[in-house]
C-alpha cells in the first residue's frame, strides 16, 4: 500500500517542488518528449488550461518568439508569462474563434466535472473533445498538431477515426502521470491536412 500511495503522490509532490500548480504538466511533458509536439517559435492554443501547468510548460518550450493563448472558464493560478495571454471564455463561445488567431498546435486538457456515472462522464468528455477538435480544424496551420484528453468509452473509436481524416498520423497514448484506475488517455494527432481556408488573422500577442 505504501508503494501505491507513493506512486500516486509522486507527481503531485514533484509539481509543487518545480513550481507547477498541478501534476497534469507531467502528462504533457511525457507526450512532448515522445512525440515532439512543441517547437521554439510555435503559436499554441491551450484549451482547458486552468490552473496553468500546461501553459507554463508550453510557454517555456516555445520561447520568447512563440505565443500561447490559454482558454478556460476558470482563472489561471499562475503569473502569466510574457509570451502568453489568458481568455476567460467557454470553448462553445462562437466569438472565440475570431479572438484567437492561427496556431501550430492546439492542446486540450478539457474535462467535465465527473459524476461517477461512467457513461455520462464519457459522453460529457467526448462533447468537449469534439469541440476542441472542431476548433483545431478551424485554427491549425497545415502540418499542425492536436493533443486532447479522452475518456475511453462508447463512440470514442468513431471519434478517433474522424480525427484520422484530418491528420496524417493519430496515436493513442497514456502517460505515466495518469492516476491508476482512470480510463483517461490522450490522442496525439500530427500533420494536419490543411483545407486551405483559414481566415483568422487576429493575434493577441
GROMACS .gro file of N, CA and C in nm, residues 1-102:
model
  306
    1UNK      N    1   0.083  -0.120   0.000
    1UNK     CA    2   0.000   0.000   0.000
    1UNK      C    3   0.087   0.126   0.000
    2UNK      N    4   0.196   0.122   0.076
    2UNK     CA    5   0.283   0.239   0.080
    2UNK      C    6   0.337   0.271  -0.059
    3UNK      N    7   0.371   0.166  -0.135
    3UNK     CA    8   0.422   0.186  -0.271
    3UNK      C    9   0.318   0.250  -0.359
    4UNK      N   10   0.193   0.201  -0.348
    4UNK     CA   11   0.084   0.255  -0.428
    4UNK      C   12   0.064   0.403  -0.398
    5UNK      N   13   0.061   0.439  -0.268
    5UNK     CA   14   0.041   0.578  -0.231
    5UNK      C   15   0.156   0.666  -0.277
    6UNK      N   16   0.279   0.616  -0.266
    6UNK     CA   17   0.393   0.696  -0.308
    6UNK      C   18   0.389   0.722  -0.458
    7UNK      N   19   0.344   0.622  -0.535
    7UNK     CA   20   0.332   0.641  -0.679
    7UNK      C   21   0.225   0.745  -0.712
    8UNK      N   22   0.112   0.741  -0.640
    8UNK     CA   23   0.004   0.835  -0.664
    8UNK      C   24   0.045   0.978  -0.631
    9UNK      N   25   0.124   0.993  -0.527
    9UNK     CA   26   0.160   1.127  -0.480
    9UNK      C   27   0.288   1.182  -0.541
   10UNK      N   28   0.362   1.098  -0.611
   10UNK     CA   29   0.493   1.138  -0.661
   10UNK      C   30   0.484   1.261  -0.751
   11UNK      N   31   0.394   1.257  -0.850
   11UNK     CA   32   0.387   1.367  -0.946
   11UNK      C   33   0.328   1.494  -0.884
   12UNK      N   34   0.236   1.477  -0.787
   12UNK     CA   35   0.182   1.594  -0.718
   12UNK      C   36   0.291   1.666  -0.640
   13UNK      N   37   0.373   1.590  -0.569
   13UNK     CA   38   0.482   1.648  -0.493
   13UNK      C   39   0.586   1.712  -0.585
   14UNK      N   40   0.615   1.644  -0.695
   14UNK     CA   41   0.712   1.696  -0.790
   14UNK      C   42   0.665   1.829  -0.849
   15UNK      N   43   0.535   1.840  -0.878
   15UNK     CA   44   0.480   1.964  -0.932
   15UNK      C   45   0.499   2.079  -0.834
   16UNK      N   46   0.474   2.054  -0.706
   16UNK     CA   47   0.494   2.158  -0.604
   16UNK      C   48   0.639   2.203  -0.599
   17UNK      N   49   0.730   2.106  -0.605
   17UNK     CA   50   0.873   2.138  -0.596
   17UNK      C   51   0.921   2.218  -0.717
   18UNK      N   52   0.861   2.193  -0.832
   18UNK     CA   53   0.906   2.257  -0.956
   18UNK      C   54   0.823   2.379  -0.995
   19UNK      N   55   0.729   2.419  -0.909
   19UNK     CA   56   0.655   2.542  -0.931
   19UNK      C   57   0.537   2.533  -1.025
   20UNK      N   58   0.482   2.412  -1.042
   20UNK     CA   59   0.363   2.395  -1.126
   20UNK      C   60   0.240   2.375  -1.036
   21UNK      N   61   0.126   2.433  -1.071
   21UNK     CA   62   0.009   2.421  -0.985
   21UNK      C   63  -0.062   2.287  -0.990
   22UNK      N   64  -0.026   2.199  -1.085
   22UNK     CA   65  -0.094   2.070  -1.094
   22UNK      C   66  -0.002   1.965  -1.157
   23UNK      N   67  -0.028   1.840  -1.124
   23UNK     CA   68   0.052   1.728  -1.174
   23UNK      C   69   0.033   1.703  -1.323
   24UNK      N   70  -0.070   1.761  -1.381
   24UNK     CA   71  -0.100   1.737  -1.523
   24UNK      C   72   0.014   1.777  -1.615
   25UNK      N   73   0.105   1.862  -1.568
   25UNK     CA   74   0.217   1.905  -1.652
   25UNK      C   75   0.302   1.787  -1.694
   26UNK      N   76   0.310   1.682  -1.611
   26UNK     CA   77   0.398   1.570  -1.644
   26UNK      C   78   0.335   1.477  -1.748
   27UNK      N   79   0.204   1.483  -1.762
   27UNK     CA   80   0.139   1.413  -1.873
   27UNK      C   81   0.183   1.478  -2.004
   28UNK      N   82   0.175   1.611  -2.008
   28UNK     CA   83   0.211   1.684  -2.129
   28UNK      C   84   0.359   1.673  -2.159
   29UNK      N   85   0.441   1.680  -2.056
   29UNK     CA   86   0.585   1.669  -2.075
   29UNK      C   87   0.622   1.535  -2.138
   30UNK      N   88   0.562   1.427  -2.089
   30UNK     CA   89   0.591   1.295  -2.144
   30UNK      C   90   0.544   1.283  -2.288
   31UNK      N   91   0.426   1.338  -2.317
   31UNK     CA   92   0.375   1.338  -2.454
   31UNK      C   93   0.469   1.415  -2.546
   32UNK      N   94   0.514   1.530  -2.500
   32UNK     CA   95   0.603   1.614  -2.581
   32UNK      C   96   0.736   1.544  -2.608
   33UNK      N   97   0.790   1.480  -2.506
   33UNK     CA   98   0.918   1.411  -2.523
   33UNK      C   99   0.907   1.294  -2.620
   34UNK      N  100   0.796   1.226  -2.618
   34UNK     CA  101   0.778   1.109  -2.704
   34UNK      C  102   0.743   1.148  -2.848
   35UNK      N  103   0.660   1.252  -2.864
   35UNK     CA  104   0.606   1.283  -2.996
   35UNK      C  105   0.659   1.414  -3.056
   36UNK      N  106   0.736   1.493  -2.978
   36UNK     CA  107   0.793   1.617  -3.031
   36UNK      C  108   0.688   1.717  -3.075
   37UNK      N  109   0.600   1.754  -2.983
   37UNK     CA  110   0.486   1.839  -3.018
   37UNK      C  111   0.524   1.985  -3.033
   38UNK      N  112   0.600   2.040  -2.938
   38UNK     CA  113   0.623   2.184  -2.932
   38UNK      C  114   0.764   2.220  -2.979
   39UNK      N  115   0.771   2.325  -3.061
   39UNK     CA  116   0.898   2.374  -3.114
   39UNK      C  117   0.914   2.522  -3.081
   40UNK      N  118   1.035   2.567  -3.073
   40UNK     CA  119   1.061   2.708  -3.046
   40UNK      C  120   0.996   2.795  -3.153
   41UNK      N  121   0.928   2.900  -3.111
   41UNK     CA  122   0.861   2.990  -3.204
   41UNK      C  123   0.719   2.951  -3.239
   42UNK      N  124   0.670   2.836  -3.189
   42UNK     CA  125   0.533   2.792  -3.218
   42UNK      C  126   0.429   2.886  -3.158
   43UNK      N  127   0.313   2.892  -3.223
   43UNK     CA  128   0.192   2.951  -3.166
   43UNK      C  129   0.105   2.835  -3.119
   44UNK      N  130   0.063   2.839  -2.992
   44UNK     CA  131  -0.008   2.726  -2.932
   44UNK      C  132  -0.136   2.773  -2.864
   45UNK      N  133  -0.244   2.700  -2.887
   45UNK     CA  134  -0.371   2.723  -2.819
   45UNK      C  135  -0.388   2.617  -2.711
   46UNK      N  136  -0.404   2.661  -2.586
   46UNK     CA  137  -0.417   2.573  -2.471
   46UNK      C  138  -0.561   2.580  -2.421
   47UNK      N  139  -0.641   2.478  -2.452
   47UNK     CA  140  -0.783   2.475  -2.415
   47UNK      C  141  -0.801   2.400  -2.283
   48UNK      N  142  -0.878   2.460  -2.192
   48UNK     CA  143  -0.900   2.397  -2.061
   48UNK      C  144  -0.774   2.395  -1.978
   49UNK      N  145  -0.698   2.504  -1.986
   49UNK     CA  146  -0.564   2.506  -1.929
   49UNK      C  147  -0.554   2.537  -1.781
   50UNK      N  148  -0.661   2.579  -1.715
   50UNK     CA  149  -0.652   2.610  -1.571
   50UNK      C  150  -0.619   2.482  -1.493
   51UNK      N  151  -0.538   2.494  -1.388
   51UNK     CA  152  -0.488   2.616  -1.324
   51UNK      C  153  -0.363   2.677  -1.388
   52UNK      N  154  -0.306   2.614  -1.492
   52UNK     CA  155  -0.198   2.681  -1.563
   52UNK      C  156  -0.070   2.602  -1.584
   53UNK      N  157  -0.066   2.477  -1.541
   53UNK     CA  158   0.057   2.398  -1.555
   53UNK      C  159   0.096   2.377  -1.700
   54UNK      N  160  -0.002   2.344  -1.784
   54UNK     CA  161   0.030   2.322  -1.926
   54UNK      C  162   0.082   2.450  -1.988
   55UNK      N  163   0.020   2.562  -1.958
   55UNK     CA  164   0.062   2.688  -2.019
   55UNK      C  165   0.204   2.725  -1.977
   56UNK      N  166   0.240   2.702  -1.851
   56UNK     CA  167   0.376   2.730  -1.807
   56UNK      C  168   0.477   2.645  -1.884
   57UNK      N  169   0.446   2.517  -1.898
   57UNK     CA  170   0.537   2.428  -1.971
   57UNK      C  171   0.550   2.470  -2.118
   58UNK      N  172   0.435   2.494  -2.182
   58UNK     CA  173   0.435   2.529  -2.324
   58UNK      C  174   0.509   2.660  -2.348
   59UNK      N  175   0.486   2.758  -2.261
   59UNK     CA  176   0.549   2.889  -2.280
   59UNK      C  177   0.701   2.878  -2.277
   60UNK      N  178   0.754   2.789  -2.193
   60UNK     CA  179   0.898   2.768  -2.189
   60UNK      C  180   0.948   2.701  -2.316
   61UNK      N  181   0.871   2.605  -2.367
   61UNK     CA  182   0.914   2.531  -2.485
   61UNK      C  183   0.913   2.618  -2.612
   62UNK      N  184   0.814   2.706  -2.625
   62UNK     CA  185   0.805   2.786  -2.748
   62UNK      C  186   0.895   2.909  -2.742
   63UNK      N  187   0.934   2.950  -2.621
   63UNK     CA  188   1.030   3.059  -2.606
   63UNK      C  189   0.972   3.196  -2.635
   64UNK      N  190   1.056   3.299  -2.627
   64UNK     CA  191   1.009   3.438  -2.642
   64UNK      C  192   0.954   3.470  -2.780
   65UNK      N  193   0.992   3.394  -2.881
   65UNK     CA  194   0.940   3.418  -3.016
   65UNK      C  195   0.809   3.345  -3.041
   66UNK      N  196   0.770   3.258  -2.949
   66UNK     CA  197   0.643   3.187  -2.961
   66UNK      C  198   0.533   3.261  -2.889
   67UNK      N  199   0.411   3.209  -2.896
   67UNK     CA  200   0.299   3.268  -2.823
   67UNK      C  201   0.205   3.157  -2.780
   68UNK      N  202   0.142   3.178  -2.666
   68UNK     CA  203   0.048   3.080  -2.612
   68UNK      C  204  -0.080   3.153  -2.571
   69UNK      N  205  -0.193   3.100  -2.614
   69UNK     CA  206  -0.323   3.153  -2.574
   69UNK      C  207  -0.393   3.046  -2.490
   70UNK      N  208  -0.417   3.078  -2.363
   70UNK     CA  209  -0.488   2.987  -2.274
   70UNK      C  210  -0.634   3.023  -2.263
   71UNK      N  211  -0.720   2.922  -2.271
   71UNK     CA  212  -0.865   2.945  -2.267
   71UNK      C  213  -0.927   2.856  -2.160
   72UNK      N  214  -1.004   2.916  -2.071
   72UNK     CA  215  -1.075   2.839  -1.968
   72UNK      C  216  -1.181   2.927  -1.905
   73UNK      N  217  -1.282   2.865  -1.845
   73UNK     CA  218  -1.381   2.940  -1.769
   73UNK      C  219  -1.331   2.968  -1.627
   74UNK      N  220  -1.231   2.892  -1.582
   74UNK     CA  221  -1.172   2.914  -1.450
   74UNK      C  222  -1.045   2.996  -1.465
   75UNK      N  223  -1.016   3.076  -1.363
   75UNK     CA  224  -0.895   3.159  -1.365
   75UNK      C  225  -0.769   3.074  -1.353
   76UNK      N  226  -0.663   3.118  -1.419
   76UNK     CA  227  -0.534   3.053  -1.404
   76UNK      C  228  -0.472   3.096  -1.271
   77UNK      N  229  -0.404   3.005  -1.205
   77UNK     CA  230  -0.343   3.032  -1.074
   77UNK      C  231  -0.192   3.051  -1.088
   78UNK      N  232  -0.153   3.124  -1.190
   78UNK     CA  233  -0.012   3.146  -1.218
   78UNK      C  234   0.008   3.291  -1.261
   79UNK      N  235   0.132   3.335  -1.255
   79UNK     CA  236   0.167   3.462  -1.316
   79UNK      C  237   0.186   3.437  -1.465
   80UNK      N  238   0.113   3.508  -1.549
   80UNK     CA  239   0.113   3.480  -1.691
   80UNK      C  240   0.249   3.516  -1.754
   81UNK      N  241   0.313   3.422  -1.822
   81UNK     CA  242   0.441   3.451  -1.889
   81UNK      C  243   0.424   3.560  -1.995
   82UNK      N  244   0.535   3.625  -2.029
   82UNK     CA  245   0.531   3.739  -2.122
   82UNK      C  246   0.483   3.699  -2.261
   83UNK      N  247   0.501   3.573  -2.300
   83UNK     CA  248   0.462   3.529  -2.434
   83UNK      C  249   0.323   3.465  -2.435
   84UNK      N  250   0.245   3.488  -2.330
   84UNK     CA  251   0.116   3.419  -2.316
   84UNK      C  252   0.005   3.515  -2.274
   85UNK      N  253  -0.118   3.477  -2.311
   85UNK     CA  254  -0.236   3.550  -2.267
   85UNK      C  255  -0.344   3.451  -2.225
   86UNK      N  256  -0.438   3.499  -2.143
   86UNK     CA  257  -0.547   3.417  -2.095
   86UNK      C  258  -0.679   3.477  -2.138
   87UNK      N  259  -0.767   3.394  -2.193
   87UNK     CA  260  -0.902   3.435  -2.227
   87UNK      C  261  -1.000   3.356  -2.140
   88UNK      N  262  -1.078   3.427  -2.060
   88UNK     CA  263  -1.177   3.360  -1.977
   88UNK      C  264  -1.305   3.345  -2.058
   89UNK      N  265  -1.312   3.235  -2.131
   89UNK     CA  266  -1.423   3.210  -2.222
   89UNK      C  267  -1.457   3.062  -2.224
   90UNK      N  268  -1.579   3.032  -2.262
   90UNK     CA  269  -1.619   2.895  -2.290
   90UNK      C  270  -1.571   2.856  -2.429
   91UNK      N  271  -1.533   2.730  -2.446
   91UNK     CA  272  -1.492   2.684  -2.579
   91UNK      C  273  -1.611   2.680  -2.674
   92UNK      N  274  -1.731   2.691  -2.619
   92UNK     CA  275  -1.851   2.692  -2.702
   92UNK      C  276  -1.894   2.834  -2.741
   93UNK      N  277  -1.819   2.933  -2.697
   93UNK     CA  278  -1.846   3.072  -2.734
   93UNK      C  279  -1.809   3.093  -2.880
   94UNK      N  280  -1.905   3.130  -2.962
   94UNK     CA  281  -1.881   3.145  -3.106
   94UNK      C  282  -1.784   3.258  -3.137
   95UNK      N  283  -1.770   3.354  -3.046
   95UNK     CA  284  -1.677   3.465  -3.067
   95UNK      C  285  -1.532   3.420  -3.049
   96UNK      N  286  -1.511   3.308  -2.983
   96UNK     CA  287  -1.376   3.263  -2.950
   96UNK      C  288  -1.288   3.252  -3.073
   97UNK      N  289  -1.337   3.193  -3.179
   97UNK     CA  290  -1.254   3.170  -3.297
   97UNK      C  291  -1.203   3.300  -3.357
   98UNK      N  292  -1.285   3.404  -3.350
   98UNK     CA  293  -1.244   3.533  -3.406
   98UNK      C  294  -1.140   3.602  -3.320
   99UNK      N  295  -1.127   3.559  -3.194
   99UNK     CA  296  -1.038   3.627  -3.100
   99UNK      C  297  -0.898   3.566  -3.091
  100UNK      N  298  -0.876   3.447  -3.146
  100UNK     CA  299  -0.754   3.375  -3.108
  100UNK      C  300  -0.648   3.360  -3.215
  101UNK      N  301  -0.679   3.366  -3.342
  101UNK     CA  302  -0.574   3.357  -3.442
  101UNK      C  303  -0.553   3.218  -3.498
  102UNK      N  304  -0.433   3.195  -3.553
  102UNK     CA  305  -0.395   3.068  -3.617
  102UNK      C  306  -0.279   3.008  -3.539
   0.00000   0.00000   0.00000
